[in-house]
Short mmCIF file of C-alpha atoms and ligand atoms in Angstrom, two decimals:
data_model
loop_
_atom_site.label_atom_id
_atom_site.label_comp_id
_atom_site.label_asym_id
_atom_site.label_seq_id
_atom_site.Cartn_x
_atom_site.Cartn_y
_atom_site.Cartn_z
CA MET A 6 -62.84 -169.77 -21.36
CA ALA A 7 -61.19 -166.33 -21.53
CA LYS A 8 -60.42 -164.76 -18.17
CA ARG A 9 -63.19 -162.42 -17.05
CA THR A 10 -62.85 -158.99 -15.57
CA ILE A 11 -65.38 -158.27 -12.85
CA VAL A 12 -66.22 -154.72 -11.78
CA THR A 13 -66.38 -154.75 -7.97
CA MET A 14 -68.44 -151.99 -6.39
CA PRO A 15 -68.44 -152.32 -2.59
CA GLY A 16 -70.31 -149.02 -2.12
CA ASP A 17 -71.12 -147.87 1.40
CA GLY A 18 -71.35 -149.25 4.91
CA ILE A 19 -71.46 -153.02 5.15
CA GLY A 20 -71.12 -153.29 1.36
CA LYS A 21 -67.43 -152.67 2.08
CA VAL A 22 -67.46 -155.61 4.51
CA VAL A 23 -69.36 -158.27 2.60
CA LEU A 24 -68.03 -157.77 -0.91
CA PRO A 25 -64.40 -158.62 -0.03
CA GLU A 26 -65.68 -161.69 1.84
CA SER A 27 -67.30 -162.96 -1.36
CA LEU A 28 -64.04 -162.47 -3.27
CA ARG A 29 -62.21 -164.70 -0.80
CA VAL A 30 -64.72 -167.46 -1.50
CA LEU A 31 -64.51 -167.00 -5.27
CA LYS A 32 -60.73 -167.38 -5.04
CA VAL A 33 -60.88 -170.58 -3.02
CA VAL A 34 -63.43 -172.16 -5.36
CA GLY A 35 -61.00 -171.56 -8.20
CA PHE A 36 -62.83 -168.86 -10.13
CA ASP A 37 -60.14 -167.19 -12.17
CA ALA A 38 -60.91 -163.54 -12.82
CA ASP A 39 -59.44 -160.06 -12.71
CA TYR A 40 -61.19 -157.48 -10.58
CA VAL A 41 -61.39 -153.74 -11.13
CA HIS A 42 -62.79 -151.39 -8.51
CA GLY A 43 -65.76 -149.17 -9.35
CA ASP A 44 -66.61 -146.06 -7.30
CA ILE A 45 -70.23 -145.83 -6.20
CA GLY A 46 -72.17 -144.45 -3.26
CA TRP A 47 -72.69 -141.64 -0.84
CA ASP A 48 -69.08 -140.35 -0.73
CA PHE A 49 -69.26 -139.65 -4.46
CA TRP A 50 -72.52 -137.80 -4.06
CA ILE A 51 -70.86 -135.60 -1.42
CA LYS A 52 -67.60 -135.04 -3.32
CA GLU A 53 -68.78 -135.07 -6.93
CA GLY A 54 -72.54 -134.57 -6.87
CA ASN A 55 -72.96 -137.98 -8.49
CA ALA A 56 -73.29 -141.27 -6.60
CA LEU A 57 -72.61 -143.23 -9.81
CA PRO A 58 -69.68 -141.52 -11.54
CA GLN A 59 -69.35 -141.84 -15.31
CA ARG A 60 -66.04 -143.73 -14.89
CA THR A 61 -67.93 -146.55 -13.14
CA ILE A 62 -70.53 -146.67 -15.90
CA ASP A 63 -67.64 -146.89 -18.39
CA LEU A 64 -66.13 -149.84 -16.51
CA LEU A 65 -69.44 -151.70 -16.58
CA GLU A 66 -69.88 -150.83 -20.23
CA LYS A 67 -66.49 -152.38 -20.93
CA HIS A 68 -66.51 -155.46 -18.71
CA LYS A 69 -70.28 -156.22 -18.59
CA ILE A 70 -70.27 -157.96 -15.20
CA GLY A 71 -70.57 -156.21 -11.84
CA LEU A 72 -70.53 -157.36 -8.25
CA PHE A 73 -72.11 -154.77 -6.02
CA GLY A 74 -72.29 -154.45 -2.22
CA ALA A 75 -74.75 -151.81 -1.04
CA ILE A 76 -75.20 -148.07 -1.00
CA THR A 77 -76.55 -145.55 1.44
CA SER A 78 -79.41 -143.33 0.27
CA LYS A 79 -80.69 -140.47 2.36
CA SER A 80 -83.69 -138.16 2.15
CA LYS A 81 -83.73 -135.12 -0.10
CA ASP A 82 -83.00 -132.61 2.67
CA LYS A 83 -80.08 -134.67 4.03
CA ALA A 84 -78.67 -135.18 0.55
CA ASP A 85 -78.74 -131.44 -0.08
CA ALA A 86 -77.26 -130.68 3.34
CA GLU A 87 -74.34 -133.10 2.98
CA LEU A 88 -73.33 -132.11 -0.55
CA SER A 89 -69.89 -130.47 -0.38
CA ALA A 90 -69.92 -126.68 -0.08
CA GLY A 91 -68.43 -126.07 -3.53
CA LEU A 92 -71.26 -127.99 -5.23
CA LYS A 93 -74.22 -126.59 -3.31
CA GLY A 94 -76.74 -124.57 -5.28
CA LYS A 95 -75.34 -125.74 -8.62
CA GLY A 96 -78.32 -127.83 -9.60
CA TYR A 97 -77.11 -131.24 -8.38
CA THR A 98 -79.90 -133.68 -7.56
CA TYR A 99 -79.35 -136.98 -5.78
CA PHE A 100 -80.40 -140.11 -7.62
CA SER A 101 -80.06 -143.60 -6.19
CA PRO A 102 -77.04 -145.04 -8.01
CA ILE A 103 -78.42 -148.56 -8.08
CA VAL A 104 -81.72 -147.43 -9.59
CA THR A 105 -79.76 -145.30 -12.06
CA MET A 106 -77.55 -148.28 -12.95
CA ARG A 107 -80.55 -150.53 -13.54
CA GLN A 108 -82.14 -147.94 -15.79
CA HIS A 109 -78.94 -146.93 -17.63
CA PHE A 110 -78.07 -150.51 -18.63
CA ASN A 111 -81.69 -151.61 -18.82
CA LEU A 112 -81.09 -154.32 -16.19
CA ASP A 113 -84.78 -155.06 -16.42
CA VAL A 114 -84.83 -158.64 -15.17
CA CYS A 115 -84.23 -158.97 -11.44
CA ILE A 116 -84.07 -162.46 -9.96
CA ARG A 117 -84.29 -162.93 -6.21
CA PRO A 118 -84.10 -166.56 -5.15
CA CYS A 119 -85.46 -167.37 -1.67
CA ILE A 120 -84.37 -170.91 -0.90
CA SER A 121 -84.26 -172.33 2.59
CA PHE A 122 -81.14 -174.02 3.93
CA PRO A 123 -82.11 -176.92 6.21
CA GLY A 124 -81.01 -176.24 9.76
CA ASN A 125 -81.19 -172.45 9.49
CA PRO A 126 -82.74 -171.35 12.78
CA LEU A 127 -84.40 -168.47 10.91
CA ASN A 128 -86.44 -170.74 8.64
CA PHE A 129 -90.22 -170.39 8.62
CA ILE A 130 -91.95 -172.87 10.93
CA ARG A 131 -95.67 -173.66 10.91
CA LYS A 132 -97.81 -175.12 13.67
CA GLN A 133 -99.58 -178.33 12.82
CA PRO A 134 -103.27 -178.64 13.63
CA GLY A 135 -102.70 -181.66 15.88
CA GLY A 136 -99.83 -180.05 17.76
CA GLY A 137 -96.17 -179.96 16.91
CA SER A 138 -94.70 -177.98 14.06
CA GLU A 139 -93.35 -178.40 10.57
CA GLU A 140 -90.77 -176.59 8.52
CA PRO A 141 -91.85 -176.42 4.86
CA ARG A 142 -89.00 -176.27 2.36
CA VAL A 143 -89.15 -172.93 0.55
CA ASN A 144 -87.75 -172.83 -2.97
CA VAL A 145 -88.96 -169.66 -4.64
CA ALA A 146 -87.44 -167.35 -7.21
CA VAL A 147 -89.05 -163.95 -7.42
CA PHE A 148 -88.75 -162.34 -10.86
CA ARG A 149 -89.11 -158.62 -10.42
CA GLN A 150 -89.41 -156.19 -13.31
CA ASN A 151 -86.60 -153.84 -12.43
CA THR A 152 -86.86 -150.65 -14.45
CA GLU A 153 -90.41 -149.36 -14.69
CA GLY A 154 -93.69 -149.51 -12.78
CA LEU A 155 -93.93 -147.24 -9.76
CA TYR A 156 -90.14 -146.91 -9.59
CA ALA A 157 -89.76 -145.41 -13.06
CA GLY A 158 -89.05 -142.10 -11.35
CA VAL A 159 -91.69 -140.09 -13.18
CA GLU A 160 -93.13 -138.19 -10.27
CA TRP A 161 -94.01 -134.73 -9.09
CA THR A 162 -95.11 -132.71 -6.14
CA ASN A 163 -97.00 -129.79 -7.64
CA PRO A 164 -97.06 -131.16 -11.19
CA PRO A 165 -96.44 -128.64 -13.98
CA GLU A 166 -99.51 -127.07 -15.52
CA PRO A 167 -99.72 -129.23 -18.70
CA VAL A 168 -99.39 -132.38 -16.60
CA ARG A 169 -102.12 -131.27 -14.25
CA LYS A 170 -104.29 -130.40 -17.24
CA ALA A 171 -103.76 -133.87 -18.64
CA PHE A 172 -104.80 -135.42 -15.32
CA GLU A 173 -107.91 -133.28 -15.31
CA SER A 174 -108.91 -134.83 -18.60
CA HIS A 175 -109.47 -138.10 -16.70
CA LYS A 176 -112.87 -138.30 -15.08
CA LYS A 177 -111.54 -139.94 -11.93
CA PHE A 178 -109.37 -136.92 -11.30
CA ALA A 179 -112.48 -134.93 -10.45
CA ALA A 180 -112.09 -136.16 -6.86
CA PHE A 181 -108.80 -134.23 -6.61
CA LYS A 182 -109.60 -131.15 -8.62
CA ASN A 183 -109.78 -128.84 -5.59
CA VAL A 184 -106.49 -130.01 -4.07
CA PRO A 185 -104.01 -127.10 -4.13
CA PRO A 186 -101.15 -127.94 -6.54
CA SER A 187 -98.48 -127.82 -3.85
CA ASP A 188 -100.49 -130.32 -1.78
CA LEU A 189 -100.61 -132.88 -4.56
CA SER A 190 -97.95 -135.46 -5.34
CA VAL A 191 -98.09 -138.07 -8.06
CA SER A 192 -95.88 -141.06 -8.89
CA LEU A 193 -96.66 -142.59 -12.22
CA ARG A 194 -96.95 -146.36 -12.61
CA ILE A 195 -95.60 -147.04 -16.08
CA ILE A 196 -95.94 -150.52 -17.56
CA THR A 197 -94.85 -151.41 -21.07
CA ARG A 198 -95.68 -154.52 -23.05
CA GLU A 199 -92.08 -155.25 -24.02
CA ALA A 200 -90.67 -155.13 -20.48
CA SER A 201 -93.62 -157.14 -19.14
CA ARG A 202 -93.05 -159.75 -21.78
CA ARG A 203 -89.32 -159.97 -20.99
CA ILE A 204 -89.79 -160.50 -17.25
CA CYS A 205 -92.57 -163.05 -17.78
CA HIS A 206 -90.48 -164.86 -20.35
CA ALA A 207 -87.49 -164.95 -17.99
CA GLY A 208 -89.72 -166.46 -15.30
CA PHE A 209 -91.07 -169.16 -17.59
CA GLU A 210 -87.59 -169.99 -18.91
CA TYR A 211 -86.39 -170.45 -15.34
CA ALA A 212 -89.40 -172.65 -14.54
CA LYS A 213 -88.62 -174.78 -17.58
CA LYS A 214 -84.90 -175.06 -16.73
CA PHE A 215 -85.50 -176.07 -13.12
CA GLY A 216 -88.61 -178.18 -13.63
CA PHE A 217 -91.25 -176.02 -11.93
CA LYS A 218 -94.81 -176.93 -12.92
CA SER A 219 -96.25 -173.42 -12.55
CA VAL A 220 -95.42 -169.73 -12.73
CA THR A 221 -97.34 -167.34 -10.48
CA ILE A 222 -98.03 -163.85 -11.76
CA CYS A 223 -98.55 -161.63 -8.74
CA GLU A 224 -100.30 -158.38 -9.63
CA LYS A 225 -103.58 -156.57 -8.92
CA PRO A 226 -105.46 -156.43 -12.24
CA ASN A 227 -108.88 -156.17 -10.57
CA VAL A 228 -107.97 -152.66 -9.37
CA LEU A 229 -104.97 -151.57 -11.45
CA ARG A 230 -106.90 -152.49 -14.53
CA GLU A 231 -104.64 -150.83 -17.06
CA THR A 232 -101.13 -151.48 -15.73
CA SER A 233 -101.56 -154.84 -14.00
CA GLY A 234 -104.01 -155.64 -16.79
CA MET A 235 -101.34 -155.28 -19.46
CA PHE A 236 -98.79 -157.16 -17.38
CA THR A 237 -101.18 -160.08 -16.93
CA GLU A 238 -102.13 -160.05 -20.59
CA GLU A 239 -98.48 -160.43 -21.58
CA ALA A 240 -98.02 -163.21 -19.02
CA LYS A 241 -100.85 -165.12 -20.65
CA ARG A 242 -99.32 -164.60 -24.08
CA VAL A 243 -95.91 -165.85 -22.90
CA ALA A 244 -97.50 -168.83 -21.12
CA ARG A 245 -98.77 -170.17 -24.45
CA ASP A 246 -95.16 -170.88 -25.46
CA PHE A 247 -94.66 -173.08 -22.37
CA PRO A 248 -97.36 -175.74 -22.64
CA GLY A 249 -96.24 -177.89 -19.68
CA ILE A 250 -96.18 -175.01 -17.21
CA ALA A 251 -99.37 -173.66 -15.63
CA LEU A 252 -99.93 -169.94 -15.20
CA TRP A 253 -101.26 -169.06 -11.76
CA GLU A 254 -102.55 -165.58 -10.98
CA THR A 255 -102.56 -164.10 -7.50
CA ASN A 256 -103.12 -160.60 -6.17
CA ILE A 257 -100.23 -159.06 -4.28
CA ASP A 258 -102.24 -158.60 -1.07
CA ALA A 259 -103.54 -162.17 -1.08
CA GLN A 260 -100.06 -163.42 -1.97
CA MET A 261 -98.68 -161.79 1.19
CA MET A 262 -101.12 -163.93 3.16
CA TRP A 263 -100.66 -167.16 1.20
CA LEU A 264 -96.92 -167.11 1.42
CA THR A 265 -96.98 -167.54 5.16
CA LYS A 266 -99.67 -170.22 4.94
CA ASN A 267 -98.30 -172.42 2.20
CA PRO A 268 -95.00 -171.09 0.87
CA GLU A 269 -94.07 -174.53 -0.46
CA ASP A 270 -96.78 -174.17 -3.12
CA TYR A 271 -94.86 -171.42 -4.91
CA GLY A 272 -91.88 -171.74 -7.18
CA VAL A 273 -91.52 -168.97 -9.72
CA VAL A 274 -93.24 -165.69 -8.84
CA VAL A 275 -93.28 -162.87 -11.40
CA CYS A 276 -94.17 -159.29 -10.48
CA SER A 277 -93.88 -155.72 -11.64
CA ASN A 278 -91.29 -153.55 -9.91
CA MET A 279 -92.74 -152.51 -6.56
CA PHE A 280 -94.78 -155.67 -6.03
CA GLY A 281 -91.62 -157.67 -6.75
CA ASP A 282 -89.72 -155.59 -4.22
CA ILE A 283 -92.37 -156.39 -1.62
CA ALA A 284 -92.86 -160.06 -2.51
CA SER A 285 -89.11 -160.76 -2.57
CA ASP A 286 -88.59 -159.25 0.90
CA ALA A 287 -91.57 -161.23 2.18
CA PHE A 288 -90.32 -164.54 0.79
CA ALA A 289 -86.79 -163.73 1.99
CA GLY A 290 -88.22 -163.42 5.49
CA LEU A 291 -89.18 -167.11 5.35
CA VAL A 292 -85.64 -168.27 4.60
CA GLY A 293 -83.46 -166.18 6.90
CA GLY A 294 -84.04 -162.58 5.91
CA LEU A 295 -81.55 -160.05 4.65
CA GLY A 296 -78.48 -162.05 5.63
CA PHE A 297 -79.52 -164.66 3.04
CA ALA A 298 -81.22 -162.62 0.30
CA CYS A 299 -79.26 -162.48 -2.95
CA SER A 300 -80.13 -161.07 -6.35
CA ALA A 301 -79.19 -160.70 -9.99
CA ASN A 302 -79.97 -157.69 -12.18
CA LEU A 303 -79.83 -158.84 -15.79
CA GLY A 304 -79.86 -156.78 -18.95
CA GLU A 305 -79.21 -157.87 -22.49
CA GLU A 306 -75.52 -156.98 -22.18
CA VAL A 307 -74.68 -156.05 -18.62
CA ALA A 308 -75.41 -157.99 -15.43
CA VAL A 309 -74.93 -156.87 -11.83
CA PHE A 310 -75.16 -159.15 -8.79
CA GLU A 311 -75.90 -157.86 -5.29
CA PRO A 312 -77.33 -158.82 -1.93
CA THR A 313 -80.75 -157.22 -1.49
CA HIS A 314 -79.82 -155.70 1.86
CA GLY A 315 -78.64 -152.13 2.18
CA SER A 316 -75.59 -150.58 3.82
CA ALA A 317 -76.83 -151.10 7.44
CA PRO A 318 -75.09 -147.92 8.64
CA LYS A 319 -75.59 -148.77 12.29
CA TYR A 320 -73.18 -151.67 11.94
CA GLU A 321 -70.66 -150.20 9.54
CA ASN A 322 -68.18 -149.13 12.21
CA LEU A 323 -68.21 -152.32 14.24
CA ASN A 324 -64.81 -153.99 14.25
CA PRO A 325 -64.69 -156.90 13.74
CA PRO A 326 -67.79 -156.70 11.53
CA ILE A 327 -70.82 -158.68 12.66
CA VAL A 328 -72.94 -158.87 9.50
CA ASN A 329 -73.73 -162.04 7.62
CA PRO A 330 -71.76 -162.32 4.35
CA ILE A 331 -73.94 -165.17 3.00
CA ALA A 332 -76.31 -162.91 1.00
CA MET A 333 -73.30 -161.43 -0.80
CA ILE A 334 -71.67 -164.82 -1.31
CA LEU A 335 -74.92 -166.23 -2.74
CA SER A 336 -75.04 -163.22 -5.09
CA ALA A 337 -71.55 -164.16 -6.27
CA CYS A 338 -72.93 -167.68 -6.90
CA MET A 339 -75.59 -166.16 -9.14
CA MET A 340 -72.78 -164.44 -11.03
CA LEU A 341 -71.02 -167.78 -11.46
CA ASP A 342 -74.23 -169.34 -12.80
CA HIS A 343 -74.56 -166.46 -15.23
CA LEU A 344 -70.99 -166.99 -16.45
CA GLY A 345 -71.55 -170.70 -17.03
CA GLU A 346 -69.64 -171.71 -13.90
CA GLU A 347 -72.58 -173.60 -12.41
CA ALA A 348 -70.42 -176.33 -10.87
CA LYS A 349 -68.43 -173.78 -8.85
CA ALA A 350 -71.65 -172.06 -7.77
CA LYS A 351 -73.03 -175.37 -6.60
CA ARG A 352 -69.91 -176.15 -4.61
CA ILE A 353 -70.22 -172.83 -2.78
CA ARG A 354 -73.93 -173.33 -2.09
CA ASP A 355 -73.22 -176.83 -0.79
CA ALA A 356 -70.52 -175.41 1.47
CA ILE A 357 -72.93 -172.79 2.82
CA ALA A 358 -75.55 -175.50 3.35
CA ALA A 359 -73.05 -177.57 5.31
CA VAL A 360 -72.08 -174.64 7.54
CA VAL A 361 -75.72 -173.74 8.18
CA ALA A 362 -76.66 -177.36 8.91
CA GLY A 363 -73.59 -177.82 11.11
CA GLY A 364 -74.86 -175.06 13.37
CA LYS A 365 -71.47 -174.28 14.90
CA VAL A 366 -70.79 -170.99 13.12
CA ARG A 367 -73.61 -168.48 13.16
CA THR A 368 -73.62 -164.73 12.69
CA TYR A 369 -75.67 -162.59 15.10
CA ASP A 370 -78.75 -162.54 12.85
CA MET A 371 -78.87 -166.35 12.81
CA LEU A 372 -78.91 -166.32 16.60
CA ARG A 373 -81.69 -163.72 16.65
CA LEU A 374 -79.49 -161.30 18.60
CA THR A 375 -79.73 -157.54 18.49
CA GLY A 376 -76.69 -156.34 16.58
CA GLY A 377 -73.87 -154.72 18.54
CA PRO A 378 -70.32 -155.25 19.75
CA ASP A 379 -71.51 -157.68 22.46
CA VAL A 380 -72.81 -160.33 20.04
CA PHE A 381 -69.52 -162.24 20.14
CA SER A 382 -69.79 -162.82 23.87
CA LYS A 383 -73.20 -164.32 23.13
CA GLY A 384 -71.78 -166.86 20.72
CA ALA A 385 -72.00 -165.09 17.36
CA ALA A 386 -69.33 -165.50 14.71
CA ASN A 387 -68.00 -162.41 12.98
CA SER A 388 -68.29 -161.87 9.22
CA ALA A 389 -64.83 -163.24 8.44
CA GLN A 390 -65.34 -166.32 10.61
CA MET A 391 -68.49 -167.17 8.69
CA THR A 392 -66.57 -166.86 5.43
CA ASP A 393 -63.72 -168.93 6.86
CA ALA A 394 -66.17 -171.69 7.79
CA ILE A 395 -67.57 -171.73 4.24
CA MET A 396 -64.07 -171.77 2.78
CA ALA A 397 -63.09 -174.63 5.08
CA GLN A 398 -65.98 -176.68 3.65
CA LEU A 399 -64.68 -175.95 0.15
P1 NAI B 428 -80.49 -152.44 5.49
O1 NAI B 428 -80.73 -153.60 4.61
O2 NAI B 428 -79.21 -151.73 5.28
O3 NAI B 428 -80.53 -152.91 7.00
C1 NAI B 428 -81.69 -153.28 7.69
C2 NAI B 428 -81.33 -154.21 8.82
O4 NAI B 428 -81.20 -155.52 8.29
C3 NAI B 428 -80.00 -153.93 9.47
O5 NAI B 428 -80.08 -153.01 10.49
C4 NAI B 428 -79.64 -155.29 9.98
O6 NAI B 428 -80.33 -155.53 11.17
C5 NAI B 428 -80.17 -156.20 8.93
N1 NAI B 428 -79.17 -156.59 7.95
C6 NAI B 428 -78.96 -156.08 6.71
N2 NAI B 428 -77.98 -156.73 6.09
C7 NAI B 428 -77.56 -157.68 6.94
C8 NAI B 428 -76.56 -158.69 6.87
N3 NAI B 428 -75.79 -158.87 5.78
N4 NAI B 428 -76.39 -159.48 7.95
C9 NAI B 428 -77.13 -159.34 9.03
N5 NAI B 428 -78.09 -158.43 9.16
C10 NAI B 428 -78.30 -157.61 8.12
O7 NAI B 428 -81.73 -151.45 5.31
P2 NAI B 428 -82.00 -150.02 5.95
O8 NAI B 428 -81.48 -149.94 7.33
O9 NAI B 428 -83.42 -149.76 5.69
O10 NAI B 428 -81.19 -149.00 5.05
C11 NAI B 428 -79.86 -148.60 5.32
C12 NAI B 428 -79.32 -147.88 4.11
O11 NAI B 428 -79.19 -148.78 3.02
C13 NAI B 428 -80.24 -146.75 3.62
O12 NAI B 428 -79.43 -145.66 3.27
C14 NAI B 428 -80.91 -147.35 2.41
O13 NAI B 428 -81.28 -146.38 1.49
C15 NAI B 428 -79.85 -148.25 1.88
N6 NAI B 428 -80.34 -149.39 1.07
C16 NAI B 428 -79.58 -149.74 0.00
C17 NAI B 428 -79.91 -150.83 -0.76
C18 NAI B 428 -79.00 -151.22 -1.86
O14 NAI B 428 -77.86 -150.83 -1.86
N7 NAI B 428 -79.44 -152.01 -2.82
C19 NAI B 428 -81.11 -151.62 -0.48
C20 NAI B 428 -81.79 -151.22 0.72
C21 NAI B 428 -81.42 -150.12 1.45
MG1 MG B 429 -86.17 -153.88 -1.10
#
C-alpha cells in the first residue's frame, strides 16, 4: 500500500502531550507513514482570529486523514478579551475549530467505542443481590450524528424580527410571546433525513461486521416528535436492510438509567448529536472515563481521529505530564482500522490490555488520585511511562 501522510494536530494543553505519545506507538507497531503538522487551537484564535486556519483545512483536504489531540475553548467574553489587540473590534468571532472541522468536511459519522479492559480498576462494578459484586463486560460503540441536531450552530439571543415572526406562527410559541426579545435565546435542533440515514446505516453496518444482534436507537420521539420522530423513522427504514439485526428503541433519559443497570445488554447505540455526546460520555464512564475514551469522525472523504477528552488546562504545565495517553493511542488504533491496518490496531489494543491487566503501570486516573505533581509519589506512572509499557508489550 502507498505510504500515507497523516495530518497531526496536537492542538492545546494535553493534546500536545498525548498526540506525540501515540506517534511513538504507531512507529513501534510498524505503521509506515509521513506526518505533517497542522495548526489548530487557542493560540491561532489569539494570533489570527481563527482557531482553524485555512492552511490546516488545506492539509486535511489534501491528505484526508487527521490525528487530533484536543483544543481549548473559552466563553465568548474570554475569547473576545484574549484576541490580540490588532484584531479586536474587526468582526472576528470565535468558533470551536473541531466543530468547524466536522461541519466543513461533513464528518457526520462519529464513532465512540466504550470497551472495558479486564483488570482496569475504573471498570463499572455492580452489587449482586445475594452479596458480592460482579463486573459486567462492556462492549458498546456509540454512533453519534456529528454535524446537526442541537449543535448545528443555528442559534440566537434576541432573534431577528423575521425569525421571531416565524416562531410566532407556531401555536406553542404563544407561551413565550410576552418575553422581551433580549431575554429570549433559541438553539435550533435541525435533523435531516439524509444525515439520519447515514448514521443509522453506519451503526447497522458495524453491528453486521462485528456480529451484534441488535442496534439501539436512543432518542426521545415521544416528546421531540418531529426531530427524534424523523430520526427514528429513518432508523426503521435502514433496519429493513439488515434482517438479522433487531432494532431497539430507547429514550435518552431511560437509557442513562439502563446503562448503569445492565450495560452488557447494549452493543451498538445510535443517537443524534447531543444525545450521542451525552450517551458516549456516560458509557465511557463505565470503562475508565476520559483516559480511555477514543473516537473517529468519518466523512465521505476525510476522517479525523481524536480522544474525546479536552485539553485539561489544569494539567498542561505539569512536567513530567501525568495524563493517560491511552485514549489518544486507542484513537490512533481507530485510524489504523480505517486505513485497513486492522492487524496493527489489534496488536496495540492487545498490548494496552496486557498493561492494564498487569496492573503495574497506572496513570493517576487509574489509581483514582486527584491530579497534581504529587501523584508520582503515590505510585502513578507518568504519560511517557504508560506509553513505554505499551511499547514494551509490542
Ligand atoms: P477535559 O476533558 O479537558 O478535562 C476534564 C478532566 O478529565 C480533567 O481535568 C482530567 O481530570 C480528566 N482528563 C481528561 N483527559 C484525561 C486524560 N487523558 N488522562 C487523565 N485524565 C484526563 O474537559 P474540561 O476540563 O471540561 O475542558 C477543558 C478544555 O477542553 C475546555 O477549554 C474545553 O472547551 C475543551 N474541550 C475540548 C474538547 C476537544 O478538543 N474535542 C472536548 C472537551 C473539552
Ligand atoms: Mg463531550
